[in-house]
CSV table of N, CA and C in Angstrom, one decimal:
chain,number,residue,atom,x,y,z
N,178,MET,N,102.0,90.5,114.6
N,178,MET,CA,102.1,89.2,113.8
N,178,MET,C,103.6,89.0,113.6
N,179,PHE,N,104.0,87.7,113.7
N,179,PHE,CA,105.4,87.3,113.6
N,179,PHE,C,105.6,86.4,112.4
N,180,TYR,N,106.5,86.7,111.5
N,180,TYR,CA,106.8,85.9,110.3
N,180,TYR,C,108.1,85.2,110.4
N,181,ARG,N,108.1,83.9,110.2
N,181,ARG,CA,109.4,83.2,110.2
N,181,ARG,C,109.3,82.1,109.2
N,182,THR,N,110.0,82.2,108.1
N,182,THR,CA,110.2,81.1,107.2
N,182,THR,C,111.6,80.9,106.9
N,183,ASP,N,112.0,80.1,105.9
N,183,ASP,CA,113.4,79.9,105.5
N,183,ASP,C,113.8,81.0,104.6
N,184,ASP,N,112.9,81.9,104.2
N,184,ASP,CA,113.2,83.0,103.3
N,184,ASP,C,113.1,84.4,104.0
N,185,PRO,N,114.2,84.9,104.4
N,185,PRO,CA,114.1,86.2,105.2
N,185,PRO,C,113.6,87.4,104.3
N,186,VAL,N,113.8,87.3,103.1
N,186,VAL,CA,113.3,88.4,102.2
N,186,VAL,C,111.7,88.3,102.2
N,187,ALA,N,111.2,87.1,102.0
N,187,ALA,CA,109.8,86.9,102.0
N,187,ALA,C,109.2,87.3,103.4
N,188,ASP,N,109.9,86.9,104.4
N,188,ASP,CA,109.4,87.3,105.8
N,188,ASP,C,109.3,88.8,105.9
N,189,PHE,N,110.3,89.5,105.5
N,189,PHE,CA,110.4,91.0,105.5
N,189,PHE,C,109.2,91.6,104.7
N,190,MET,N,109.0,91.1,103.5
N,190,MET,CA,108.0,91.6,102.6
N,190,MET,C,106.6,91.3,103.3
N,191,ALA,N,106.4,90.2,103.9
N,191,ALA,CA,105.1,89.9,104.5
N,191,ALA,C,104.9,90.8,105.7
N,192,TYR,N,105.9,91.0,106.5
N,192,TYR,CA,105.9,91.9,107.6
N,192,TYR,C,105.5,93.3,107.2
N,193,GLU,N,106.2,93.8,106.2
N,193,GLU,CA,106.0,95.2,105.7
N,193,GLU,C,104.6,95.3,105.1
N,194,ALA,N,104.1,94.3,104.4
N,194,ALA,CA,102.7,94.3,103.9
N,194,ALA,C,101.7,94.4,105.0
N,195,GLU,N,101.9,93.7,106.0
N,195,GLU,CA,101.0,93.7,107.2
N,195,GLU,C,101.0,95.0,107.9
N,196,LYS,N,102.2,95.6,108.0
N,196,LYS,CA,102.3,97.0,108.6
N,196,LYS,C,101.5,98.0,107.8
N,197,GLN,N,101.7,97.9,106.5
N,197,GLN,CA,101.0,98.8,105.6
N,197,GLN,C,99.5,98.6,105.6
N,198,ARG,N,99.0,97.4,105.7
N,198,ARG,CA,97.6,97.1,105.9
N,198,ARG,C,97.0,97.8,107.2
N,199,GLN,N,97.8,97.7,108.2
N,199,GLN,CA,97.4,98.3,109.5
N,199,GLN,C,97.4,99.8,109.4
N,200,LEU,N,98.4,100.4,108.7
N,200,LEU,CA,98.4,101.9,108.5
N,200,LEU,C,97.3,102.3,107.6
N,201,ASP,N,96.9,101.6,106.6
N,201,ASP,CA,95.8,102.0,105.7
N,201,ASP,C,94.5,102.0,106.4
N,202,ARG,N,94.3,101.3,107.5
N,202,ARG,CA,93.1,101.3,108.3
N,202,ARG,C,92.9,102.6,109.1
N,203,LEU,N,94.0,103.3,109.4
N,203,LEU,CA,94.0,104.5,110.3
N,203,LEU,C,93.4,105.7,109.5
N,204,PRO,N,92.8,106.6,110.3
N,204,PRO,CA,92.4,107.9,109.6
N,204,PRO,C,93.7,108.7,109.2
N,205,LYS,N,93.6,109.6,108.2
N,205,LYS,CA,94.7,110.4,107.8
N,205,LYS,C,94.5,111.8,108.2
N,206,CYS,N,95.6,112.5,108.5
N,206,CYS,CA,95.5,113.9,108.9
N,206,CYS,C,95.2,114.7,107.6
N,207,CYS,N,94.4,115.6,107.7
N,207,CYS,CA,94.0,116.4,106.5
N,207,CYS,C,95.1,117.4,106.1
N,208,GLU,N,96.1,117.6,107.0
N,208,GLU,CA,97.1,118.6,106.7
N,208,GLU,C,98.4,117.9,106.2
N,209,CYS,N,98.8,116.8,106.8
N,209,CYS,CA,100.1,116.2,106.3
N,209,CYS,C,99.8,114.9,105.5
N,210,ASP,N,98.6,114.4,105.5
N,210,ASP,CA,98.1,113.3,104.7
N,210,ASP,C,98.8,112.0,105.2
N,211,GLU,N,99.3,112.0,106.5
N,211,GLU,CA,99.9,110.8,107.1
N,211,GLU,C,98.8,110.1,108.0
N,212,PRO,N,99.0,108.8,108.1
N,212,PRO,CA,98.1,108.1,109.1
N,212,PRO,C,98.3,108.6,110.5
N,213,ILE,N,97.2,108.8,111.2
N,213,ILE,CA,97.2,109.3,112.6
N,213,ILE,C,97.5,108.1,113.5
N,214,GLN,N,98.6,108.0,114.1
N,214,GLN,CA,99.0,106.8,114.9
N,214,GLN,C,99.0,107.1,116.4
N,215,THR,N,98.5,108.2,116.8
N,215,THR,CA,98.4,108.5,118.2
N,215,THR,C,97.0,108.0,118.7
N,216,ASP,N,96.8,108.0,120.1
N,216,ASP,CA,95.6,107.6,120.7
N,216,ASP,C,94.5,108.7,120.5
N,217,ALA,N,94.9,109.9,120.2
N,217,ALA,CA,93.9,111.0,120.0
N,217,ALA,C,94.3,111.8,118.8
N,218,CYS,N,93.3,112.4,118.2
N,218,CYS,CA,93.5,113.4,117.2
N,218,CYS,C,92.5,114.5,117.4
N,219,TYR,N,92.5,115.5,116.5
N,219,TYR,CA,91.6,116.7,116.7
N,219,TYR,C,90.7,116.8,115.5
N,220,GLU,N,89.5,117.2,115.7
N,220,GLU,CA,88.6,117.4,114.6
N,220,GLU,C,88.2,118.9,114.6
N,221,ILE,N,88.6,119.5,113.5
N,221,ILE,CA,88.3,121.0,113.3
N,221,ILE,C,87.5,121.1,112.0
N,222,ASN,N,86.4,121.7,112.1
N,222,ASN,CA,85.5,121.9,110.9
N,222,ASN,C,85.3,120.6,110.1
N,223,GLY,N,85.2,119.5,110.8
N,223,GLY,CA,84.9,118.2,110.2
N,223,GLY,C,86.2,117.5,109.6
N,224,GLU,N,87.3,118.1,109.8
N,224,GLU,CA,88.6,117.5,109.3
N,224,GLU,C,89.4,117.0,110.5
N,225,LEU,N,90.1,115.9,110.3
N,225,LEU,CA,90.9,115.3,111.3
N,225,LEU,C,92.4,115.8,111.2
N,226,ILE,N,92.9,116.2,112.3
N,226,ILE,CA,94.3,116.8,112.3
N,226,ILE,C,95.1,116.0,113.4
N,227,CYS,N,96.3,115.6,113.1
N,227,CYS,CA,97.2,114.9,114.0
N,227,CYS,C,97.7,115.9,115.0
N,228,PRO,N,98.1,115.5,116.2
N,228,PRO,CA,98.7,116.4,117.2
N,228,PRO,C,99.9,117.2,116.7
N,229,GLU,N,100.7,116.5,115.9
N,229,GLU,CA,101.9,117.2,115.4
N,229,GLU,C,101.6,118.4,114.5
N,230,CYS,N,100.6,118.2,113.6
N,230,CYS,CA,100.2,119.3,112.7
N,230,CYS,C,99.5,120.4,113.5
N,231,LEU,N,98.7,120.0,114.5
N,231,LEU,CA,98.0,121.0,115.3
N,231,LEU,C,99.0,121.9,116.0
N,232,VAL,N,100.0,121.4,116.6
N,232,VAL,CA,101.0,122.2,117.2
N,232,VAL,C,101.8,123.0,116.2
N,233,GLU,N,102.3,122.3,115.2
N,233,GLU,CA,103.1,123.0,114.2
N,233,GLU,C,102.4,124.1,113.4
N,234,ASN,N,101.2,123.8,113.0
N,234,ASN,CA,100.5,124.7,112.1
N,234,ASN,C,99.5,125.7,112.8
N,235,HIS,N,99.1,125.4,114.0
N,235,HIS,CA,98.0,126.2,114.6
N,235,HIS,C,98.3,126.8,116.0
N,236,ARG,N,99.4,126.3,116.6
N,236,ARG,CA,99.7,126.9,117.9
N,236,ARG,C,100.4,128.2,117.8
N,237,LYS,N,99.8,129.2,118.6
N,237,LYS,CA,100.3,130.5,118.6
N,237,LYS,C,100.7,130.9,120.0
N,238,ARG,N,101.6,131.8,120.1
N,238,ARG,CA,102.1,132.3,121.4
N,238,ARG,C,101.1,133.5,121.7
N,239,THR,N,100.6,133.4,123.0
N,239,THR,CA,99.7,134.4,123.4
N,239,THR,C,100.3,135.8,123.4
N,240,GLU,N,101.6,135.9,123.7
N,240,GLU,CA,102.2,137.2,123.8
N,240,GLU,C,102.2,137.9,122.4
N,241,ASP,N,102.1,137.1,121.4
N,241,ASP,CA,102.1,137.7,120.0
N,241,ASP,C,100.8,138.5,119.8
N,242,TYR,N,99.8,138.2,120.6
N,242,TYR,CA,98.5,138.9,120.4
N,242,TYR,C,98.1,139.9,121.5
N,243,THR,N,99.1,140.2,122.4
N,243,THR,CA,98.8,141.2,123.4
N,243,THR,C,99.4,142.5,123.0
N,244,GLU,N,98.8,143.5,123.5
N,244,GLU,CA,99.3,144.9,123.2
N,244,GLU,C,100.3,145.5,124.1
């Protein structure tokens, strides 16, 4: 959506409000509580997790579990 009036501040505010409305429609990650803006997310135990949190919080190195 493109906003253009004679008031740049009003245009900016309208643009930001529209961006926020779009973000509010997205599911939120259960770990970081941010809107998930990627094409895919992960569902674990009924909770949605964004790819960033999945890697940051759950990815483990296999060599850490070998003897």
